[in-house]
JSON list of C-alpha atoms in Angstrom, two decimals:
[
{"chain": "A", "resi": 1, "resn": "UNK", "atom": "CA", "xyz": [77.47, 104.81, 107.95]},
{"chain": "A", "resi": 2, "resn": "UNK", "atom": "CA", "xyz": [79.87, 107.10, 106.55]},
{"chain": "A", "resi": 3, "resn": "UNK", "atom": "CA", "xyz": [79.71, 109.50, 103.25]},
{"chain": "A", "resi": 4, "resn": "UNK", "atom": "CA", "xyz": [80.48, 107.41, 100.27]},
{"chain": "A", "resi": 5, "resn": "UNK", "atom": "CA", "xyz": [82.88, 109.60, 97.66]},
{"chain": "A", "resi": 6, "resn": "UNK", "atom": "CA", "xyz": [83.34, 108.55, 94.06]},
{"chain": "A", "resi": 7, "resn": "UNK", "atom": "CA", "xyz": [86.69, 109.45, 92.45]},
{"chain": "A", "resi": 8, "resn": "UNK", "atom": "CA", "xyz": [86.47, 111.87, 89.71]},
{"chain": "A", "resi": 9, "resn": "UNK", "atom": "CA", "xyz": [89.33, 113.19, 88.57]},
{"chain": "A", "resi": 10, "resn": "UNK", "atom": "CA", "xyz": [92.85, 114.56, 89.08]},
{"chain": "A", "resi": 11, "resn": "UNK", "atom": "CA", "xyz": [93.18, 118.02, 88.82]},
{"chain": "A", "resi": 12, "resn": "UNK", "atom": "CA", "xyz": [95.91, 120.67, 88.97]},
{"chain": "A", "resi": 13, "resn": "UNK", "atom": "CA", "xyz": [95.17, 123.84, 90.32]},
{"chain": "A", "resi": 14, "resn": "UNK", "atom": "CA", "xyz": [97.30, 127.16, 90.43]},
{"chain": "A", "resi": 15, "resn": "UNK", "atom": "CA", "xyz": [96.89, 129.81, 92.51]},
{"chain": "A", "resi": 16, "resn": "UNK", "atom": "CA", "xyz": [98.14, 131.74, 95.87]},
{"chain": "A", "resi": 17, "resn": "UNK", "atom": "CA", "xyz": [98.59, 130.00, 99.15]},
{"chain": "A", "resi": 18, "resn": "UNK", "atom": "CA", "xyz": [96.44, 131.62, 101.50]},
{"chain": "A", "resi": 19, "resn": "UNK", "atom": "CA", "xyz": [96.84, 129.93, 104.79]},
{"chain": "A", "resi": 20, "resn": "UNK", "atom": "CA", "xyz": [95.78, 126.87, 106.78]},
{"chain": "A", "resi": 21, "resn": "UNK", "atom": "CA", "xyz": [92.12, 126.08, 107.71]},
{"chain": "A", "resi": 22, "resn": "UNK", "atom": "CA", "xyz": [91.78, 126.11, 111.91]},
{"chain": "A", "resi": 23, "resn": "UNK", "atom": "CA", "xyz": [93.21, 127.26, 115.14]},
{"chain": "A", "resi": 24, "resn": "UNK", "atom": "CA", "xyz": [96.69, 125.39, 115.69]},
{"chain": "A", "resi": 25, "resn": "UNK", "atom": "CA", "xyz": [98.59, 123.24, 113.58]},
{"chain": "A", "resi": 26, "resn": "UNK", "atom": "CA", "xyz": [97.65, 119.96, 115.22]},
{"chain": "A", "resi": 27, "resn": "UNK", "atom": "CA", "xyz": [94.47, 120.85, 114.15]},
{"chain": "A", "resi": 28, "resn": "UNK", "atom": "CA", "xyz": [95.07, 122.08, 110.31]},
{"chain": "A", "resi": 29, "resn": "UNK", "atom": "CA", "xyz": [93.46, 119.45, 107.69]},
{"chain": "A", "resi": 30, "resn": "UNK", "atom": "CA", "xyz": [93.15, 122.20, 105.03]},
{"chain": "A", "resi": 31, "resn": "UNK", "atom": "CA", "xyz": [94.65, 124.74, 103.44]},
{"chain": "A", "resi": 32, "resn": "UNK", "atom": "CA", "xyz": [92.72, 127.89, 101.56]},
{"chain": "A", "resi": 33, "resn": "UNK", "atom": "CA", "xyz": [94.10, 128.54, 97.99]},
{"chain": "A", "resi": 34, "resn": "UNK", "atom": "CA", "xyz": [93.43, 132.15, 96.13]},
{"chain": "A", "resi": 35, "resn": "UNK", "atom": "CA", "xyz": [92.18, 131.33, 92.66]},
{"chain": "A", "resi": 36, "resn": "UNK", "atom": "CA", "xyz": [90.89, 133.94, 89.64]},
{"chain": "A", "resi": 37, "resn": "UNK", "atom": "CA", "xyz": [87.71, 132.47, 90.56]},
{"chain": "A", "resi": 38, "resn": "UNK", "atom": "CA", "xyz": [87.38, 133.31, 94.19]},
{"chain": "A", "resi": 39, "resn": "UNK", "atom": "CA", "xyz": [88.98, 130.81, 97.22]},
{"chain": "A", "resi": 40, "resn": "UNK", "atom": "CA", "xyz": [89.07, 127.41, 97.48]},
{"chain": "A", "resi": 41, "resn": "UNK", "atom": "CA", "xyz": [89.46, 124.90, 100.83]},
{"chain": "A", "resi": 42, "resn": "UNK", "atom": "CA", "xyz": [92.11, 121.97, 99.67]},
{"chain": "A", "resi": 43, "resn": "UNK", "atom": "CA", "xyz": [91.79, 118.78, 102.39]},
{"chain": "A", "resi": 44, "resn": "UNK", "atom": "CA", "xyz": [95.53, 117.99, 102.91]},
{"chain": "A", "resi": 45, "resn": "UNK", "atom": "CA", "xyz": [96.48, 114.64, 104.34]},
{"chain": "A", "resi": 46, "resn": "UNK", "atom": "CA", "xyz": [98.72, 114.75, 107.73]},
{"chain": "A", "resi": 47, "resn": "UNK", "atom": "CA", "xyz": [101.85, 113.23, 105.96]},
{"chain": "A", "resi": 48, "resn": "UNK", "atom": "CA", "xyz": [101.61, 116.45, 103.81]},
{"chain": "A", "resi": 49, "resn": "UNK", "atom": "CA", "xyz": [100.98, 118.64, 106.38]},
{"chain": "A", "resi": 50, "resn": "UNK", "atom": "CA", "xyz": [104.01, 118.24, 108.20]},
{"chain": "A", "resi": 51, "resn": "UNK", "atom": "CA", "xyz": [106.05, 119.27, 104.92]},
{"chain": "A", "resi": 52, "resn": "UNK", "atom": "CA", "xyz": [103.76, 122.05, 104.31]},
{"chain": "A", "resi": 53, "resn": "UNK", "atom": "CA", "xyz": [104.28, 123.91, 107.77]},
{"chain": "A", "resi": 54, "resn": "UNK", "atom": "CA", "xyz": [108.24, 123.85, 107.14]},
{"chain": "A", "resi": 55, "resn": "UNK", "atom": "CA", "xyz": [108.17, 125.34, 103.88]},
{"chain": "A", "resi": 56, "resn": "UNK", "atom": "CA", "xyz": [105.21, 127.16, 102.62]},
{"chain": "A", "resi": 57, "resn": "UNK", "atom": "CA", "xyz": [104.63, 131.03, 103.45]},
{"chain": "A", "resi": 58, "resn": "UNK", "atom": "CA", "xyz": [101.13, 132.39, 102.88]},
{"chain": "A", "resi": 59, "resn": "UNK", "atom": "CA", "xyz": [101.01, 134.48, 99.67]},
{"chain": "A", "resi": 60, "resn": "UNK", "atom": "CA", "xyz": [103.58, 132.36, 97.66]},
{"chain": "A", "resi": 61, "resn": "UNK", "atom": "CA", "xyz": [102.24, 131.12, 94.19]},
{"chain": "A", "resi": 62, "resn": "UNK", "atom": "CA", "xyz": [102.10, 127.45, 94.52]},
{"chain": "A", "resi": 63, "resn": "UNK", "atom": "CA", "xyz": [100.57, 124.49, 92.22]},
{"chain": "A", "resi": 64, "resn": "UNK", "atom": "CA", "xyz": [98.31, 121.74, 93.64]},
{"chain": "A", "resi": 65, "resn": "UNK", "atom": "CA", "xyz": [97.96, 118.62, 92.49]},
{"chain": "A", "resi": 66, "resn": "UNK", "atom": "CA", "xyz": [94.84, 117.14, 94.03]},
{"chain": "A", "resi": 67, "resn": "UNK", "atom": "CA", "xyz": [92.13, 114.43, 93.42]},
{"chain": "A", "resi": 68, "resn": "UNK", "atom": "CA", "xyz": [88.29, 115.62, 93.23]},
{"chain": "A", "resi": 69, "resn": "UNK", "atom": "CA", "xyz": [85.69, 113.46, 94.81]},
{"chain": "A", "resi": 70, "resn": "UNK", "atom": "CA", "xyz": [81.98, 113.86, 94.71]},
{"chain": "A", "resi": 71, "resn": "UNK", "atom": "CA", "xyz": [79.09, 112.62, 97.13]},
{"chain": "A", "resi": 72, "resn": "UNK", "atom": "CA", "xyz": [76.63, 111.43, 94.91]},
{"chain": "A", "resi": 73, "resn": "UNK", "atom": "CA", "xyz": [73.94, 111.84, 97.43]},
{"chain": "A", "resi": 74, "resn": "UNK", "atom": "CA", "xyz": [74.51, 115.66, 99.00]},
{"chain": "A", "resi": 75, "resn": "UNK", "atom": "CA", "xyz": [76.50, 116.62, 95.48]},
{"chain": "A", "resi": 76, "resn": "UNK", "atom": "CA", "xyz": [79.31, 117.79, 97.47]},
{"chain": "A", "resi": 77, "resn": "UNK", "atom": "CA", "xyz": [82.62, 118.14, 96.09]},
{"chain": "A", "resi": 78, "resn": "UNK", "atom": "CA", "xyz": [85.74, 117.56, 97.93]},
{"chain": "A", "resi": 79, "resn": "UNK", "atom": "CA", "xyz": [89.31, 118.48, 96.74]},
{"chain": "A", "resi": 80, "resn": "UNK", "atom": "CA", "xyz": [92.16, 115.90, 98.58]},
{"chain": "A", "resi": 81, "resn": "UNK", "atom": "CA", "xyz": [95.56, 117.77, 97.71]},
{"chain": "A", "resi": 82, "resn": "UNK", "atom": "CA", "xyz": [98.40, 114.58, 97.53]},
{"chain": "A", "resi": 83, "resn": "UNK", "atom": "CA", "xyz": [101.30, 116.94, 96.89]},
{"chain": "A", "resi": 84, "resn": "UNK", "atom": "CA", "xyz": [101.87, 120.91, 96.34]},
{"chain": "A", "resi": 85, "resn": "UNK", "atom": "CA", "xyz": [104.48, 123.16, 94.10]},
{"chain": "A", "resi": 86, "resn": "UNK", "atom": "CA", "xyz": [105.89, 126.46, 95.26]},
{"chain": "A", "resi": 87, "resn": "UNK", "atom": "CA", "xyz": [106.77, 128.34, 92.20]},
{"chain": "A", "resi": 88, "resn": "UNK", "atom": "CA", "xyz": [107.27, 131.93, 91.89]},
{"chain": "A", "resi": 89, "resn": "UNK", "atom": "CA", "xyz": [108.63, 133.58, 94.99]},
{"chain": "A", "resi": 90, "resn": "UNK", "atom": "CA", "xyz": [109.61, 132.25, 97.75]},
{"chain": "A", "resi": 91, "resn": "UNK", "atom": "CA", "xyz": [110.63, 134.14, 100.82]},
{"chain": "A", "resi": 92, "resn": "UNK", "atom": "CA", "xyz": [112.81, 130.94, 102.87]},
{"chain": "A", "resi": 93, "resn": "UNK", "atom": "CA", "xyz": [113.18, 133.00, 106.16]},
{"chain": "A", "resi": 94, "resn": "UNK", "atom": "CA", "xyz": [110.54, 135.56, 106.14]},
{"chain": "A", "resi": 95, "resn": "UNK", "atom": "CA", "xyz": [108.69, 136.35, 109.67]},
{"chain": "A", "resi": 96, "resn": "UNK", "atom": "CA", "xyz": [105.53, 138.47, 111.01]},
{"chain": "A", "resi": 97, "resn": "UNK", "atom": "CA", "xyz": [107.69, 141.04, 113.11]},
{"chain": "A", "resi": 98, "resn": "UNK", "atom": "CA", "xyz": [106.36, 140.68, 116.64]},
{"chain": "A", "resi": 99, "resn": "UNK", "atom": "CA", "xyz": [104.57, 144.09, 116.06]},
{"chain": "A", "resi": 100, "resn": "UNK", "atom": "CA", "xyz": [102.23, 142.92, 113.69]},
{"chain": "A", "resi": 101, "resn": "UNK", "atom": "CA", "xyz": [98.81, 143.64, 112.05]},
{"chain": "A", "resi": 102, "resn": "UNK", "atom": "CA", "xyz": [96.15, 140.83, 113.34]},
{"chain": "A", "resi": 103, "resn": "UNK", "atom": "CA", "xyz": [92.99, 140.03, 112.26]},
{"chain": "A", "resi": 104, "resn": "UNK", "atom": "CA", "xyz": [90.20, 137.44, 113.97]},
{"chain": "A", "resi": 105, "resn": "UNK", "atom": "CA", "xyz": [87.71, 136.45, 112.11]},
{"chain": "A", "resi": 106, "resn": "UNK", "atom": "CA", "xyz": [84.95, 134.16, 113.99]},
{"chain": "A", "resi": 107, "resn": "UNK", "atom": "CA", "xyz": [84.36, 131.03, 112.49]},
{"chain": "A", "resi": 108, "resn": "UNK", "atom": "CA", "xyz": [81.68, 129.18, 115.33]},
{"chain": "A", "resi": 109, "resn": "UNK", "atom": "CA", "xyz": [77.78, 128.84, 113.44]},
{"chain": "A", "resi": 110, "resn": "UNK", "atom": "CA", "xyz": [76.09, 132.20, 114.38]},
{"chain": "A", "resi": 111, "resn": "UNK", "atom": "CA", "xyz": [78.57, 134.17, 112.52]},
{"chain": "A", "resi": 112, "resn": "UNK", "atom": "CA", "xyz": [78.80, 131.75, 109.85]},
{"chain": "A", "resi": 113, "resn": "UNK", "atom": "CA", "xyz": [75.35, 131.21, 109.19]},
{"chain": "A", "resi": 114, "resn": "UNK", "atom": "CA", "xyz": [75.29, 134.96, 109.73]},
{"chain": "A", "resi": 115, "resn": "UNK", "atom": "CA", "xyz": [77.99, 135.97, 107.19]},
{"chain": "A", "resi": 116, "resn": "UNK", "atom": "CA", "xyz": [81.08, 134.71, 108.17]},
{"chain": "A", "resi": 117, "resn": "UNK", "atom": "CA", "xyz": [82.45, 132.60, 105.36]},
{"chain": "A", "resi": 118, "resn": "UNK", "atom": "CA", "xyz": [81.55, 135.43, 102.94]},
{"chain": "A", "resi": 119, "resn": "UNK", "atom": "CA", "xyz": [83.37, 137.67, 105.37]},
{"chain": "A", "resi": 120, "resn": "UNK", "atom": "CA", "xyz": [86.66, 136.08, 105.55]},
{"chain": "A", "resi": 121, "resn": "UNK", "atom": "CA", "xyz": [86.81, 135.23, 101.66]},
{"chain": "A", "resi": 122, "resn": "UNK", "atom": "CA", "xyz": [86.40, 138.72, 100.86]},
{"chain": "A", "resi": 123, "resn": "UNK", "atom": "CA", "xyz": [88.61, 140.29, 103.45]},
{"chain": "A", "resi": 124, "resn": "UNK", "atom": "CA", "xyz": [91.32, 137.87, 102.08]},
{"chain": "A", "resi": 125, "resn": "UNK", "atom": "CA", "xyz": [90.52, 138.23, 98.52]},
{"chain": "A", "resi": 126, "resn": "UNK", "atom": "CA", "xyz": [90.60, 142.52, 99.22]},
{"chain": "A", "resi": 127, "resn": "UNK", "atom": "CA", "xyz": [93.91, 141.85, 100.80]},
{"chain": "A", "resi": 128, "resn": "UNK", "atom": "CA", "xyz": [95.69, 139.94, 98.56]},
{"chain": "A", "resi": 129, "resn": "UNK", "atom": "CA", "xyz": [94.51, 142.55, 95.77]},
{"chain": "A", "resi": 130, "resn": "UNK", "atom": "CA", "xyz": [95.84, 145.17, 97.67]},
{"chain": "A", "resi": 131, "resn": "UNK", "atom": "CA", "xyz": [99.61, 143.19, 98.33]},
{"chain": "A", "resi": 132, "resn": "UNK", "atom": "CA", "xyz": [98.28, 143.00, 102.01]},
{"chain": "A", "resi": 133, "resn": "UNK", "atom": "CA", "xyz": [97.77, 139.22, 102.58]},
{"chain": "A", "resi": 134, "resn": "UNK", "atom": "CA", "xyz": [101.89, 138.27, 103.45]},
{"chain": "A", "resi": 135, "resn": "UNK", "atom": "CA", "xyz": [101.96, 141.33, 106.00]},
{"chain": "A", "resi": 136, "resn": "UNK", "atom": "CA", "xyz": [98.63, 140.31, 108.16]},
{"chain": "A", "resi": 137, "resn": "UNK", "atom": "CA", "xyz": [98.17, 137.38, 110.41]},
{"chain": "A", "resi": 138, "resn": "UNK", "atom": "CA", "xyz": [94.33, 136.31, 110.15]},
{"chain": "A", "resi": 139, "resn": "UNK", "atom": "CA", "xyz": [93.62, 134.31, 113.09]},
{"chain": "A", "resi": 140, "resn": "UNK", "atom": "CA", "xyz": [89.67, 131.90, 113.14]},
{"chain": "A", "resi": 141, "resn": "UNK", "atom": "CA", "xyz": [88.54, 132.35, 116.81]},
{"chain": "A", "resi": 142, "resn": "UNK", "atom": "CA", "xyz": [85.63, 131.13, 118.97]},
{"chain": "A", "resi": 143, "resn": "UNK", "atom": "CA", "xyz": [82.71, 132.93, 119.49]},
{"chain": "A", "resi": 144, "resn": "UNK", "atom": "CA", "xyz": [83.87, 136.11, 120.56]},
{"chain": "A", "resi": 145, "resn": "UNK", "atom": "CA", "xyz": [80.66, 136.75, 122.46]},
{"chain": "A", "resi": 146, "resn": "UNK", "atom": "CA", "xyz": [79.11, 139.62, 120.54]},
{"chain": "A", "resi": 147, "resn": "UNK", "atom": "CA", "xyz": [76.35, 137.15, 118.66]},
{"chain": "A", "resi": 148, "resn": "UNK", "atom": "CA", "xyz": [74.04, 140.25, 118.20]},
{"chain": "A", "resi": 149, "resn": "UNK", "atom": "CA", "xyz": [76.50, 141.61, 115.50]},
{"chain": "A", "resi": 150, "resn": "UNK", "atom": "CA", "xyz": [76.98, 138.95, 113.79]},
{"chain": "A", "resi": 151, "resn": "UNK", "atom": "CA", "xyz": [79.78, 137.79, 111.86]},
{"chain": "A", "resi": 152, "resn": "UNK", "atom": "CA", "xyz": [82.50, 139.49, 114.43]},
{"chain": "A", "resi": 153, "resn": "UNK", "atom": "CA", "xyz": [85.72, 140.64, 112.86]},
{"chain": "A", "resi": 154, "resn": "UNK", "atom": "CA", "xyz": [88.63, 142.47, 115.31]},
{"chain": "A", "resi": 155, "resn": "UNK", "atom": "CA", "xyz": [90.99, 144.57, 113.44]},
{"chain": "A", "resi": 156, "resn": "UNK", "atom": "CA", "xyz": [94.46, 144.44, 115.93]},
{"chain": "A", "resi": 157, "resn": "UNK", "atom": "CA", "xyz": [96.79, 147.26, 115.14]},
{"chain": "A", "resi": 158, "resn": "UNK", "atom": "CA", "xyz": [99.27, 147.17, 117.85]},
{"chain": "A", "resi": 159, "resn": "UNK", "atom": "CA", "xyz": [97.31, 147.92, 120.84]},
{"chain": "A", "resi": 160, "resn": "UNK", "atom": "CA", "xyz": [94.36, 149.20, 118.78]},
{"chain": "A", "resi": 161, "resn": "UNK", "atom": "CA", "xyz": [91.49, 147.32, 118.30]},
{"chain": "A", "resi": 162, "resn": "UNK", "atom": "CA", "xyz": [88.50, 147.83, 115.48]},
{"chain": "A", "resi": 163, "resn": "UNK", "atom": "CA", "xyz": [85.66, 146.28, 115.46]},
{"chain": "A", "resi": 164, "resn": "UNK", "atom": "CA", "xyz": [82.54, 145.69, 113.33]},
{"chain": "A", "resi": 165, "resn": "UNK", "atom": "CA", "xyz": [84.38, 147.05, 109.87]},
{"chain": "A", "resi": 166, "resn": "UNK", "atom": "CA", "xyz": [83.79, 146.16, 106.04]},
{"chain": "A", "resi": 167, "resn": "UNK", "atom": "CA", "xyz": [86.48, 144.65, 104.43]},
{"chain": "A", "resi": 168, "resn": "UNK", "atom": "CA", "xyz": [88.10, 147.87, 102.31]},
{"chain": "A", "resi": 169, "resn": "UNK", "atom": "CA", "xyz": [88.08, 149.56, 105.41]},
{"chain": "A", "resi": 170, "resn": "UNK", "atom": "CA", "xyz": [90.27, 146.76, 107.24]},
{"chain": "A", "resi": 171, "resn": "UNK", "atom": "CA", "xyz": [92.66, 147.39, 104.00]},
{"chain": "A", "resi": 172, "resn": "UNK", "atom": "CA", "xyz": [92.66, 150.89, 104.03]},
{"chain": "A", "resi": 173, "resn": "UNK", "atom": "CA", "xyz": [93.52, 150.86, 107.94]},
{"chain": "A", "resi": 174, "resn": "UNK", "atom": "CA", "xyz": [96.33, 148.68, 107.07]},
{"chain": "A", "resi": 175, "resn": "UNK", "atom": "CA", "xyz": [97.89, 150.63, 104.41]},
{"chain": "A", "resi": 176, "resn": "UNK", "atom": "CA", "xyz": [97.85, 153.52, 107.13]},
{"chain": "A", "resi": 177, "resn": "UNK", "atom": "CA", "xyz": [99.21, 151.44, 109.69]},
{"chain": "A", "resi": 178, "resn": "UNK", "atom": "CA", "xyz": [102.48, 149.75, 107.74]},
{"chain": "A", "resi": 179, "resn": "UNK", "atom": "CA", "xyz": [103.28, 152.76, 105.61]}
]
């Protein structure tokens, strides 16, 4: 039997484009939106998607227009995003260079349970306060087989690789590395 969702409302919701939810894009069927609030995760639908990936850029300013829906029995609330605004900038050809900044954050259940969510909300949310966000690729991995120090974060800086660092530090590191 599958969750039953009553319709709430519509709402509209404006904020900064953080990135897709997932590995590849076959896979995407969300997308995480920067809010004064803290972040949120938008379900898109697969007609959307395909739009999406052509024309937004992480860190542009968009508008969502979604539809809340909650499950009356686990008081869940979902967000289903039927279409999306860019407004403010919008940087049509901008690329990572290939010499890039990467960050991989794991997202399997010992390092979520352990952290993990909290993790990657505020490493994004210091980021994006710091102007960081557009020049970063963060990448949700596997397990990356270090369980015992729960949640795992790599820091990639060219051939560098940190480990096991707080969120300010990742930013500071950054600054150091593309100034």
């Amino acid at each position: 039997m599958g969750e039953k969702y009553l319709t709430l409302s519509e709402v509209n919701l404006e904020g900064q484009f953080l990135g897709f939810v997932g590995n590849k894009p076959e896979k995407y069927k969300h997308l995480r939106l920067a809010i004064p609030g803290g972040t949120l995760k938008i379900k898109i639908t697969q007609d959307l998607l395909c739009s999406l990936l052509a024309n937004l850029v992480p860190g542009e300013q968009v508008i969502i227009h979604a539809i809340s829906k909650l499950n009356p029995l686990t008081s869940k609330l979902k967000l289903i995003a039927y279409r999306v605004q860019q407004v403010g900038f919008c940087p049509i050809h901008y690329q990572l260079p290939e010499n890039t900044a990467k960050i991989m954050v794991c997202q399997k259940s010992g390092c979520v349970k352990r952290g993990g969510k909290g993790l990657l909300s505020e490493l994004e949310k210091t980021l994006c306060d710091r102007g960081l966000l557009h020049k970063v690729k963060i990448e949700h991995t596997d397990c990356q087989k270090r369980c015992s120090s729960a949640p795992n974060c790599v820091l990639m800086l060219g051939k560098k690789q940190y480990n096991k660092i707080h969120p300010e530090a990742i930013a500071s590191l950054l600054e150091n590395h593309l100034t």
